[in-house]
mmCIF file of C-alpha atoms and ligand atoms in Angstrom:
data_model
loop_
_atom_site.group_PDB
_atom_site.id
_atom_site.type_symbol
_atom_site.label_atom_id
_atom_site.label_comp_id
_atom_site.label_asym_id
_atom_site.label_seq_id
_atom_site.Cartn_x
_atom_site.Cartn_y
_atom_site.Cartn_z
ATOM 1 C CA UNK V 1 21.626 23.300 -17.170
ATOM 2 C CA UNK V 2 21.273 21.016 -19.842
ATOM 3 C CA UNK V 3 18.665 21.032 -22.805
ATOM 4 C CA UNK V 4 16.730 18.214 -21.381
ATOM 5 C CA UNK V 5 16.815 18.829 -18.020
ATOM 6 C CA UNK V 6 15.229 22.120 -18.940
ATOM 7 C CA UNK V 7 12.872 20.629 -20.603
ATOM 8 C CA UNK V 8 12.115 18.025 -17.891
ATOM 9 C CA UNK V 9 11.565 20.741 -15.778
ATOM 10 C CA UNK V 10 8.987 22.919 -17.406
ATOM 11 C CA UNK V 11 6.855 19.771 -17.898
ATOM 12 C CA UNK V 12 7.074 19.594 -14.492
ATOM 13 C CA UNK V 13 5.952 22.890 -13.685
ATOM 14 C CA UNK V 14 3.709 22.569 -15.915
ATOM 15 C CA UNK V 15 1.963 19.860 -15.150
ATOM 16 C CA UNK V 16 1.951 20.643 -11.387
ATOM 17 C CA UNK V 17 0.352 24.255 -12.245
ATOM 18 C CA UNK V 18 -2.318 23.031 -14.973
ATOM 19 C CA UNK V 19 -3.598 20.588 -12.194
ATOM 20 C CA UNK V 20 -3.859 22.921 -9.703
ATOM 21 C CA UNK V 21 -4.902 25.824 -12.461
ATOM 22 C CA UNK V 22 -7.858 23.379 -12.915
ATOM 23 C CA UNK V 23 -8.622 22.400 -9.299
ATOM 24 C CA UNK V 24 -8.910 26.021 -9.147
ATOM 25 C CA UNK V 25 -11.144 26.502 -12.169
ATOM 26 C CA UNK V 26 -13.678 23.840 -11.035
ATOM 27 C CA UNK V 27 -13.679 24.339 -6.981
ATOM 28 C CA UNK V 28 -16.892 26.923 -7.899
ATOM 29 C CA UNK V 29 -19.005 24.195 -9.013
ATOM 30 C CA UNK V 30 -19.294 23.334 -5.604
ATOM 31 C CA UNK V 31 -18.642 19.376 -6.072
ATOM 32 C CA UNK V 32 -15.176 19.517 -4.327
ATOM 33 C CA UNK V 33 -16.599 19.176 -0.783
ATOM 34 C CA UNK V 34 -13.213 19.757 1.109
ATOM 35 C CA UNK V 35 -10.914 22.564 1.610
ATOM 36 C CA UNK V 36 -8.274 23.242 -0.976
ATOM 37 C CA UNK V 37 -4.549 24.898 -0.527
ATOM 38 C CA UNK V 38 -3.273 25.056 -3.596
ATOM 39 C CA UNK V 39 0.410 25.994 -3.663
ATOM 40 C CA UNK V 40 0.324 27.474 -7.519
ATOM 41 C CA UNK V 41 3.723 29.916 -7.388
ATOM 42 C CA UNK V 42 5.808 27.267 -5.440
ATOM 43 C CA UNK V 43 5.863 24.689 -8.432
ATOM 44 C CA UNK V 44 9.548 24.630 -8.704
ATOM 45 C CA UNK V 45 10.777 23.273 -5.493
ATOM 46 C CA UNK V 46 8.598 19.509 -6.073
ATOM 47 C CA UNK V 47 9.740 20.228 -9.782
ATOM 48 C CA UNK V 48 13.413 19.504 -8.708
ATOM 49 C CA UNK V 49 12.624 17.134 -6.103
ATOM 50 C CA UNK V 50 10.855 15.304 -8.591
ATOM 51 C CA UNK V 51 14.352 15.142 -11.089
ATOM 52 C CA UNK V 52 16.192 13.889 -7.697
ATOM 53 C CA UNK V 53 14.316 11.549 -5.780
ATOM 54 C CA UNK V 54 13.684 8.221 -6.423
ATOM 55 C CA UNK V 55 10.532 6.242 -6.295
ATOM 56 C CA UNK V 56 11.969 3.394 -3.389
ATOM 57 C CA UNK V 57 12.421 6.915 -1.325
ATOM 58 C CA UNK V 58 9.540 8.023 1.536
ATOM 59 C CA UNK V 59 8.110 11.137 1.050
ATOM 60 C CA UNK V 60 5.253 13.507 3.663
ATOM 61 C CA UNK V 61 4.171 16.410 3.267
ATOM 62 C CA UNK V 62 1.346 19.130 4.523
ATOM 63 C CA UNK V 63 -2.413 20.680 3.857
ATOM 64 C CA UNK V 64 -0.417 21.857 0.914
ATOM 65 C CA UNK V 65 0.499 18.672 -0.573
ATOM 66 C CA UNK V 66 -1.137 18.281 -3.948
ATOM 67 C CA UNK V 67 2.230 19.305 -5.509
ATOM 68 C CA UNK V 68 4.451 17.491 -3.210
ATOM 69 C CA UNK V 69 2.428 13.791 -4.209
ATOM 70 C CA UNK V 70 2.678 14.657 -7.885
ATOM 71 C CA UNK V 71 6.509 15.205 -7.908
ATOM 72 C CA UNK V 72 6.701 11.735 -5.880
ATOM 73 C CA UNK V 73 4.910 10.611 -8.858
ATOM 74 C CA UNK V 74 1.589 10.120 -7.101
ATOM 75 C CA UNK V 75 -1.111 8.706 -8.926
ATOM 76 C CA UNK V 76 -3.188 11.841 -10.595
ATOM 77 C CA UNK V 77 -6.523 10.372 -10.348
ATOM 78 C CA UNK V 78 -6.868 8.761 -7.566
ATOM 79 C CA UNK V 79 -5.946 13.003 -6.494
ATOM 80 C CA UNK V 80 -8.613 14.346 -8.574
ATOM 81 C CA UNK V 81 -11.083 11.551 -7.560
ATOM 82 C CA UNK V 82 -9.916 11.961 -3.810
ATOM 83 C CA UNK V 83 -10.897 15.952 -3.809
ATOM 84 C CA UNK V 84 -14.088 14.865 -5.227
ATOM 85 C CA UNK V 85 -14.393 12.855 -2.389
ATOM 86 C CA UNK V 86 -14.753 9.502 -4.515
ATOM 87 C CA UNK V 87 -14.449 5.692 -3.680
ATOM 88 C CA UNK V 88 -11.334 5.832 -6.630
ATOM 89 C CA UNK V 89 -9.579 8.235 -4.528
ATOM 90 C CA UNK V 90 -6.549 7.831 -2.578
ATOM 91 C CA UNK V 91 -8.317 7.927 0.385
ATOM 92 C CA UNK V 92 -11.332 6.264 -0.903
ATOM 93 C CA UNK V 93 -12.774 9.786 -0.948
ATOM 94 C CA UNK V 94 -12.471 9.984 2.650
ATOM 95 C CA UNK V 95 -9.798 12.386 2.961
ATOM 96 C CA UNK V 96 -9.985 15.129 0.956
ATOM 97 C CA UNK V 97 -7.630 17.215 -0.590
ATOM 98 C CA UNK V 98 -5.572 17.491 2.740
ATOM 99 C CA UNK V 99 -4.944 13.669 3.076
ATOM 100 C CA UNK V 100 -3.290 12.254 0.117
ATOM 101 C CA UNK V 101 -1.112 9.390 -0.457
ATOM 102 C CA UNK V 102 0.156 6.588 -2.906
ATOM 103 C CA UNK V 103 1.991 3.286 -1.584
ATOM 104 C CA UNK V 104 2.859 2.466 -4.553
ATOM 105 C CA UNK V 105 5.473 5.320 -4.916
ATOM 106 C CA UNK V 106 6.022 5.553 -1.023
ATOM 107 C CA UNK V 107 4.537 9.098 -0.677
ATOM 108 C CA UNK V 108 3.222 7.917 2.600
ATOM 109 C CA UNK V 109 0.965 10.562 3.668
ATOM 110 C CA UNK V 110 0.049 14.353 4.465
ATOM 111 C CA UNK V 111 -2.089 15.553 7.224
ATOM 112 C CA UNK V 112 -3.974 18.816 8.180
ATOM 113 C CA UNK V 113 -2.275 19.255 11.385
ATOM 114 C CA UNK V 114 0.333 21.359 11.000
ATOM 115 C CA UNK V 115 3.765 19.808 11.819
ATOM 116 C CA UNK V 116 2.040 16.462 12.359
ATOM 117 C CA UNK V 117 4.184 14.843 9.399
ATOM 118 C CA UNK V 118 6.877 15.593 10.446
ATOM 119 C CA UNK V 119 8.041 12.880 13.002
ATOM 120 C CA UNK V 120 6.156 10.361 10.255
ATOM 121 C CA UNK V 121 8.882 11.400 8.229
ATOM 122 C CA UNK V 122 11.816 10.926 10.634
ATOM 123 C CA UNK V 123 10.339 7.589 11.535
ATOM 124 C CA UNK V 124 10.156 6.598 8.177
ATOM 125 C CA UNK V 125 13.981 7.144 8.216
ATOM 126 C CA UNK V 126 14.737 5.493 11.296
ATOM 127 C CA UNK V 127 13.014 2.102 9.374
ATOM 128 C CA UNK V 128 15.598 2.942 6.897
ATOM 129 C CA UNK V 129 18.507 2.809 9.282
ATOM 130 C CA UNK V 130 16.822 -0.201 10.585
ATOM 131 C CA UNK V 131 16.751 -1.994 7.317
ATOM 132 C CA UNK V 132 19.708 -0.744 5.738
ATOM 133 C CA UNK V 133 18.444 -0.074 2.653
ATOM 134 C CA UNK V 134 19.573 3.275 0.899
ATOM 135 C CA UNK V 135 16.764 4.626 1.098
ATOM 136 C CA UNK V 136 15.805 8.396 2.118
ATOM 137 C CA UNK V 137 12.733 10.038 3.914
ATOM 138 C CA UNK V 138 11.386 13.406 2.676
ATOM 139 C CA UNK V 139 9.562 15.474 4.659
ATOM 140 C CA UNK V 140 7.942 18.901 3.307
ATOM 141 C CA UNK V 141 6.938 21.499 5.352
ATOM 142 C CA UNK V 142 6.272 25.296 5.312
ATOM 143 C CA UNK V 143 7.488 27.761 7.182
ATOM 144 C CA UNK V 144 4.639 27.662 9.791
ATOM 145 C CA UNK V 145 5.154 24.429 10.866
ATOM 146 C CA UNK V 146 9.183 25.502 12.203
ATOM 147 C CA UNK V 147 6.797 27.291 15.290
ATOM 148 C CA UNK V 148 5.569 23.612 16.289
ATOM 149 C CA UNK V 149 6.870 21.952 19.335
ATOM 150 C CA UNK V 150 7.318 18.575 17.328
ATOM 151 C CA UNK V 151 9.654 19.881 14.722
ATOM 152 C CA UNK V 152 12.221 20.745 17.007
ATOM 153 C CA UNK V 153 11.892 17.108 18.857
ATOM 154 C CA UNK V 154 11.775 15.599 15.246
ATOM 155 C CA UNK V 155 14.968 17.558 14.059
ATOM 156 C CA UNK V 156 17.187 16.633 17.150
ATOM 157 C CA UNK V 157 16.109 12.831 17.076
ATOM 158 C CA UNK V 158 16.983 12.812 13.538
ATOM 159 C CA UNK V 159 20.332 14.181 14.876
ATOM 160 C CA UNK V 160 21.141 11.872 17.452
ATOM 161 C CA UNK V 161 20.370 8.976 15.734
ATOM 162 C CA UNK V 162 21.973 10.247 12.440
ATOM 163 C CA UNK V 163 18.820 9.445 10.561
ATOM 164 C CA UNK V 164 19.007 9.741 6.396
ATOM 165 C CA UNK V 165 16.288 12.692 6.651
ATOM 166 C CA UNK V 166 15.708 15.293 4.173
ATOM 167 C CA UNK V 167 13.809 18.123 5.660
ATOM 168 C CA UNK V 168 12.401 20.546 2.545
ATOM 169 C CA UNK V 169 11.054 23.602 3.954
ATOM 170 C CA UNK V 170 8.839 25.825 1.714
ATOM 171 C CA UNK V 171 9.189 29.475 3.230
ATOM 172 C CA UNK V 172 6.244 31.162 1.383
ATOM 173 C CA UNK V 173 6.481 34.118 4.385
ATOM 174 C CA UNK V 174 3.511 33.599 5.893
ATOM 175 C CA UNK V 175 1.356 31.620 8.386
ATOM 176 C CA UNK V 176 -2.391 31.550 6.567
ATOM 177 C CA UNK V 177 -2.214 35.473 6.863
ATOM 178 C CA UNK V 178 0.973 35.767 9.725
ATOM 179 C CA UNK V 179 3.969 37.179 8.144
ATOM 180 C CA UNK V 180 6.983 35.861 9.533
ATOM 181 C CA UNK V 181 7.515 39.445 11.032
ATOM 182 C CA UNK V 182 4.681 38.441 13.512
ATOM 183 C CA UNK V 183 5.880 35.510 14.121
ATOM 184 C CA UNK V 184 9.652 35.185 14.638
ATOM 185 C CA UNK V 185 12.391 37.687 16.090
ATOM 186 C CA UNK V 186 13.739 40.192 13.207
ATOM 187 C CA UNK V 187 16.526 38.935 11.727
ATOM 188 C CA UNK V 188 16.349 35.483 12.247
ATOM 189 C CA UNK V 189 17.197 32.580 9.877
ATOM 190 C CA UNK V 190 15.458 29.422 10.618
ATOM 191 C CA UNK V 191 18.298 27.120 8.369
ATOM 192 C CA UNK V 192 20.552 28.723 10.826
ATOM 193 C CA UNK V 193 18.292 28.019 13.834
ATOM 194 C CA UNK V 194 18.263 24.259 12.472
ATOM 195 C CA UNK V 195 22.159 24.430 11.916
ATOM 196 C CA UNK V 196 22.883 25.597 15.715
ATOM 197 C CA UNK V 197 20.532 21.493 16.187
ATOM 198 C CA UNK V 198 23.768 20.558 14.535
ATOM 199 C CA UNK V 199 21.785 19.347 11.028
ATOM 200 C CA UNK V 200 23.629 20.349 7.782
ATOM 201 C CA UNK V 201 21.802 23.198 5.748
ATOM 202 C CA UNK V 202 21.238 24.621 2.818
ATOM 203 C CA UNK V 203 19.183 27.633 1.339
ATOM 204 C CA UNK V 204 18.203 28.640 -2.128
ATOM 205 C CA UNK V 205 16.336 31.027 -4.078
ATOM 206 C CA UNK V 206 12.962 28.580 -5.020
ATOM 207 C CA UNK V 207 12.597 30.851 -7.948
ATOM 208 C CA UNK V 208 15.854 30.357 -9.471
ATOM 209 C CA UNK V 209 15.814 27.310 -11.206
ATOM 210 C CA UNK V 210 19.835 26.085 -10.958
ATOM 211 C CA UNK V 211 20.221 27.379 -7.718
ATOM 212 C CA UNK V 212 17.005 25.002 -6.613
ATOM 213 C CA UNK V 213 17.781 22.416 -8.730
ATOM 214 C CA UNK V 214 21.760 22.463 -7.825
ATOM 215 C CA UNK V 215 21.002 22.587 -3.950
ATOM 216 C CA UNK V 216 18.250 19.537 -4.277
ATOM 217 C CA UNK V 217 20.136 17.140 -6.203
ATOM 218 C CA UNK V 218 23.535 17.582 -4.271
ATOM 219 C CA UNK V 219 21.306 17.211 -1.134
ATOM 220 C CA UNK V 220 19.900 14.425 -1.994
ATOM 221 C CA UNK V 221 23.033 12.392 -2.878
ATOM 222 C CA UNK V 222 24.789 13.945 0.549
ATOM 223 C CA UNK V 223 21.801 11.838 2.653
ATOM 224 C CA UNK V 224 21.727 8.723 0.367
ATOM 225 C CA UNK V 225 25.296 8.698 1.007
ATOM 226 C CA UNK V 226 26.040 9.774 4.249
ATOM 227 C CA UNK V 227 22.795 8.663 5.880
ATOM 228 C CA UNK V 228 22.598 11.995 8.118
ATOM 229 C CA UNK V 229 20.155 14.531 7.784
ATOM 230 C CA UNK V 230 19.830 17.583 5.603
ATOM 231 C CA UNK V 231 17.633 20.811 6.263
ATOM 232 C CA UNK V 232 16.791 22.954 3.221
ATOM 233 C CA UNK V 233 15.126 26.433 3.111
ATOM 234 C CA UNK V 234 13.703 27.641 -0.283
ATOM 235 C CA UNK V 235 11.837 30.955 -0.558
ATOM 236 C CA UNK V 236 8.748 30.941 -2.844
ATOM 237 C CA UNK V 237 5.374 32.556 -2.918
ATOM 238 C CA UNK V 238 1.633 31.456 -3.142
ATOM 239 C CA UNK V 239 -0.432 33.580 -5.172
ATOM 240 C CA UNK V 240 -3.897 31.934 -4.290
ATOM 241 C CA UNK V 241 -5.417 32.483 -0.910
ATOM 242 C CA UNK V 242 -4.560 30.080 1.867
ATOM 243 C CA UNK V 243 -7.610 27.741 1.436
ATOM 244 C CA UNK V 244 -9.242 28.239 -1.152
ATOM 245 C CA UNK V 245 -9.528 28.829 -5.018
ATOM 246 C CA UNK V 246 -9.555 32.406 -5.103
ATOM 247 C CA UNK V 247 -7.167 35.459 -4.555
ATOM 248 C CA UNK V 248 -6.991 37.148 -1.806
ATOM 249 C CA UNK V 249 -4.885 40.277 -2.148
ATOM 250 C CA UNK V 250 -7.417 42.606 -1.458
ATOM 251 C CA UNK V 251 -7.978 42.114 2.243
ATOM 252 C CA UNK V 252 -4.611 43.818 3.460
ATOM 253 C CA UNK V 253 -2.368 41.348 5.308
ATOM 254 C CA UNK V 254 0.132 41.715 1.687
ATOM 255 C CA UNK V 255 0.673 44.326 -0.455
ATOM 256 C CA UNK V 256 -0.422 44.325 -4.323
ATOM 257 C CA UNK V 257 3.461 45.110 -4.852
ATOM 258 C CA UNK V 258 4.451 42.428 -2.915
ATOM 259 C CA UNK V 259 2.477 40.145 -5.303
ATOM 260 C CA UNK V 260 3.568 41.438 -8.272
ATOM 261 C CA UNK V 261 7.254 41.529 -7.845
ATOM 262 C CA UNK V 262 7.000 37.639 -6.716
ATOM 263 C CA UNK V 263 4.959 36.722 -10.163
ATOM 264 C CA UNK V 264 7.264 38.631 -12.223
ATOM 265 C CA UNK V 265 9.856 35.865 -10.719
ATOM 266 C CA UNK V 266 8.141 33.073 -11.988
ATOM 267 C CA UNK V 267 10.355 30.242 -13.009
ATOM 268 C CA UNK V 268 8.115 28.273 -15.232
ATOM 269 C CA UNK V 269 6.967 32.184 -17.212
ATOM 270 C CA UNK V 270 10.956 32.583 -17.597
ATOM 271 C CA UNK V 271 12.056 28.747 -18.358
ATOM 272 C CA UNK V 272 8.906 28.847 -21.491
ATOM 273 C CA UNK V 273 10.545 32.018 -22.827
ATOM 274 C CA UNK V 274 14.120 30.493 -22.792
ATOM 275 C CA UNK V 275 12.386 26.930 -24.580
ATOM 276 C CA UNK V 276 10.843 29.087 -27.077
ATOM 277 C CA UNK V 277 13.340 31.812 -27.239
ATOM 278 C CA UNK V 278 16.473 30.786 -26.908
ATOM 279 C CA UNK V 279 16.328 27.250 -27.937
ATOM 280 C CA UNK V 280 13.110 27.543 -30.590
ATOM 281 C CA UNK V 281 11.016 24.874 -29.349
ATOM 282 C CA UNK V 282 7.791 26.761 -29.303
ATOM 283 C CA UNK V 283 6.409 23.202 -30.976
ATOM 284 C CA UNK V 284 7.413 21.375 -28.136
ATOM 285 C CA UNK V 285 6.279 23.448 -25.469
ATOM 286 C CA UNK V 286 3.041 23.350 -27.353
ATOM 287 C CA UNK V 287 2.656 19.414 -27.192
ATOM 288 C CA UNK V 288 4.010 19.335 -23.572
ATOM 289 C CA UNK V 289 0.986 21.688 -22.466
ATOM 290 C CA UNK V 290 -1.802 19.709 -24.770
ATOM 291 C CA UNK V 291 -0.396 16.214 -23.655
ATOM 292 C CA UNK V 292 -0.794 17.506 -19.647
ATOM 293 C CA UNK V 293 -4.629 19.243 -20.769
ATOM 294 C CA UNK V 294 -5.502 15.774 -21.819
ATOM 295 C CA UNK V 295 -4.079 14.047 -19.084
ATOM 296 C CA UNK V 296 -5.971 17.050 -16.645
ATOM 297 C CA UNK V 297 -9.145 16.361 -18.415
ATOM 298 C CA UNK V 298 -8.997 12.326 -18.023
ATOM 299 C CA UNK V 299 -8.164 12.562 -14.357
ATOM 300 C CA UNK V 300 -11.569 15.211 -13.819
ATOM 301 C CA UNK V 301 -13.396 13.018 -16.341
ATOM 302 C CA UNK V 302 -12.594 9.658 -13.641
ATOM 303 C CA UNK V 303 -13.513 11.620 -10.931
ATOM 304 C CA UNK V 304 -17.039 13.134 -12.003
ATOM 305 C CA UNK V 305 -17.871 9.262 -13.191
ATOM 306 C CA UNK V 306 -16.432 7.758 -10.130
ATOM 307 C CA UNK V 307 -18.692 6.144 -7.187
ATOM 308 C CA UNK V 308 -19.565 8.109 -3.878
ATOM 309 C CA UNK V 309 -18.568 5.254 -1.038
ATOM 310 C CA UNK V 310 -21.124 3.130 0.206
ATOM 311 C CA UNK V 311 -22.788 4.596 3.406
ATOM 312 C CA UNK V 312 -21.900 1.251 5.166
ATOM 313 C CA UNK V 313 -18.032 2.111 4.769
ATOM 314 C CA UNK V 314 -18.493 5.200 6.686
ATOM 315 C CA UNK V 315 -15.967 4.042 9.125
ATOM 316 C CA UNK V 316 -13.915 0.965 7.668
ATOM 317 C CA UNK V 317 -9.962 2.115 7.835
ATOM 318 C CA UNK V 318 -10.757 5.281 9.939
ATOM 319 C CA UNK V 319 -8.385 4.808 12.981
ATOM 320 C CA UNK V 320 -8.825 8.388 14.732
HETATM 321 C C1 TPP B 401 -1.567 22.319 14.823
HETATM 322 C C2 TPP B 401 -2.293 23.268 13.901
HETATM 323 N N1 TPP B 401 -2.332 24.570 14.220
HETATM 324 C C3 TPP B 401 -2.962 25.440 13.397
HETATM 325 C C4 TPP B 401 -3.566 24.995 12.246
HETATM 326 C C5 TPP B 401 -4.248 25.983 11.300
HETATM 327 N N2 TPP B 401 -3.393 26.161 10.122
HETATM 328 C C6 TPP B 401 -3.654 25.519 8.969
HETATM 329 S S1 TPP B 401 -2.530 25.861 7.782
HETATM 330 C C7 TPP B 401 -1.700 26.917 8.788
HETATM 331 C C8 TPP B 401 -0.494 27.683 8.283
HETATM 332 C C9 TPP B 401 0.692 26.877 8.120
HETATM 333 O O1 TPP B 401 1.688 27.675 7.534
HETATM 334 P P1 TPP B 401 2.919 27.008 6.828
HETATM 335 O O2 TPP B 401 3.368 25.814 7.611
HETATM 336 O O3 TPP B 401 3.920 28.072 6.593
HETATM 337 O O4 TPP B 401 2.322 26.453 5.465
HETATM 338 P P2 TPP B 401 1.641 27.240 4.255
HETATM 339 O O5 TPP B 401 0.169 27.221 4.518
HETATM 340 O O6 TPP B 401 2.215 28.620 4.220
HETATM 341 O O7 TPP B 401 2.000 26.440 3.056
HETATM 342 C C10 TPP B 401 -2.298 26.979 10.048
HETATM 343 C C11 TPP B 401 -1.809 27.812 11.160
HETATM 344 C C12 TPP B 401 -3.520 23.618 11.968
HETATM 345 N N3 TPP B 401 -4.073 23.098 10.857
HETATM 346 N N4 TPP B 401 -2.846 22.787 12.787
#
């Protein structure tokens, strides 16, 4: 890996983890009115997408999306101000945490059901075949969201129809507090499940940084080019509870050990220690991390100063 990309990369992680570090830090105050999943741990994988993708490309994602509309380079306070449940957010405050999205960089939605992004996200692609543009859809989803009906229609439409569809799944083991043991036959791999659907896979370790970074990139230039779709697996971790700002280790459904031997992986820990380390550039790490803090501050500054909505917009743009 190169000096820059590295580089690139821990700002990334960085960035993503500070804002969701801070999220964290003020969800007490009690002025966030919506549930949170923060997906601190899993920074790398929308790290890497974020090198890859373009901004022309459609992206989705799920209740854990903060991360995933960052990397697409969505806007960070009309986030903040959204959570707050502002008329600056992205949402005009009427979404929450859970329903984020930003036109302007084609990150074209998340959604609290689970699996429900996921056809949005093949029919996203199916405008691209439509319009021939070179274009690609992104759709994120955990490992939960594989046990939904609609992801197995969604997969074999984008199949048939040869659709330029990137499906990113985050396996972070469990279902809110399901292992995967619980939920699936021993022994089973769900890239391989997808591969028997006759969609091209790939798997990686989402807390090694080349082998992430290698797999995304190369995907992402097989759909551009080919314009069929792609289904990756990367294994990561949350450390935070499900919902919520706190931890939750203590009430039994994972072990302490379990925990611990998935922090000790963390990428952005080891990829700071190589910056300053191996390449001595403690004094840029240091201005990456105050340049994000005053970007993290600004965004919570906008949101605390930001407008409720008027009562009588209560339900302009609601469709549901
Ligand atoms: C259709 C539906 N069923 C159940 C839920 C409750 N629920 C919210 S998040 C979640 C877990 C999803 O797990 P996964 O897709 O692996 O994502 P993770 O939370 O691990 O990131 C569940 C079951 C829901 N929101 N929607």
């Amino acid at each position: 890996m190169t000096e820059s990309l590295s580089i690139n990369l821990f700002a990334k992680m960085y960035r993503i983890r500070a804002i969701e570090e801070a999220i964290a830090y003020h969800y007490p105050e009690g002025k966030m009115r919506c549930p949170v999943h923060l997906s601190i741990g899993q920074e790398l994988i929308p790290s890497v997408f974020s090198e890859a993708i373009r901004p022309t490309d459609f992206a989705v994602s799920t209740h854990r999306g903060h991360a995933h509309y960052l990397a697409k380079g969505g806007n960070l306070n009309a986030m903040i101000a959204e959570i707050y449940g502002k008329s600056t957010g992205c949402s005009k405050g009427k979404g929450g945490s859970m329903h984020l999205i930003d036109l302007a960089v084609n990150f074209m939605g998340t959604s609290a059901i689970v699996g429900n992004s996921i056809p949005i996200g093949v029919g996203l692609a199916l405008s691209v075949q439509l319009r021939e543009t070179d274009q690609i859809s992104c759709v994120f989803l955990g490992d939960g969201a594989i046990e939904e009906g609609v992801f197995y229609e969604s997969v074999n439409f984008a199949a048939v129809r040869k659709l330029p569809v990137l499906f990113i799944c985050e396996n972070n083991l469990y279902s809110v507090y399901s292992p995967l043991s619980v939920r699936q036959p021993a022994g089973r791999s769900i890239a391989n499940m997808v591969k028997a659907m006759g969609v091209e896979v790939g798997v990686a370790d989402g807390m090694n940084i080349e082998a992430s970074q290698g797999l995304m990139k190369r995907s992402i230039e097989r759909v551009r080019k080919t314009g069929l779709p792609c289904f990756l697996e990367f294994s990561t971790y949350r450390w935070r509870e499900h919902c919520g700002h706190a931890f939750d280790n203590e009430i039994g459904y994972r072990t302490p050990e379990e925990f611990l031997d998935w922090q000790q992986k963390d990428p952005l820990h080891h990829l700071e220690m190589q910056l300053i380390e191996d390449l001595s550039l403690q004094g840029l790490v240091m201005d990456i991390k105050s340049n994000v803090m005053n970007e993290v501050n600004a965004a919570f500054d906008f949101a605390e100063t930001s407008p409720f909505p008027n009562q009588h917009e209560a339900y302009d743009n609601v469709f549901a």
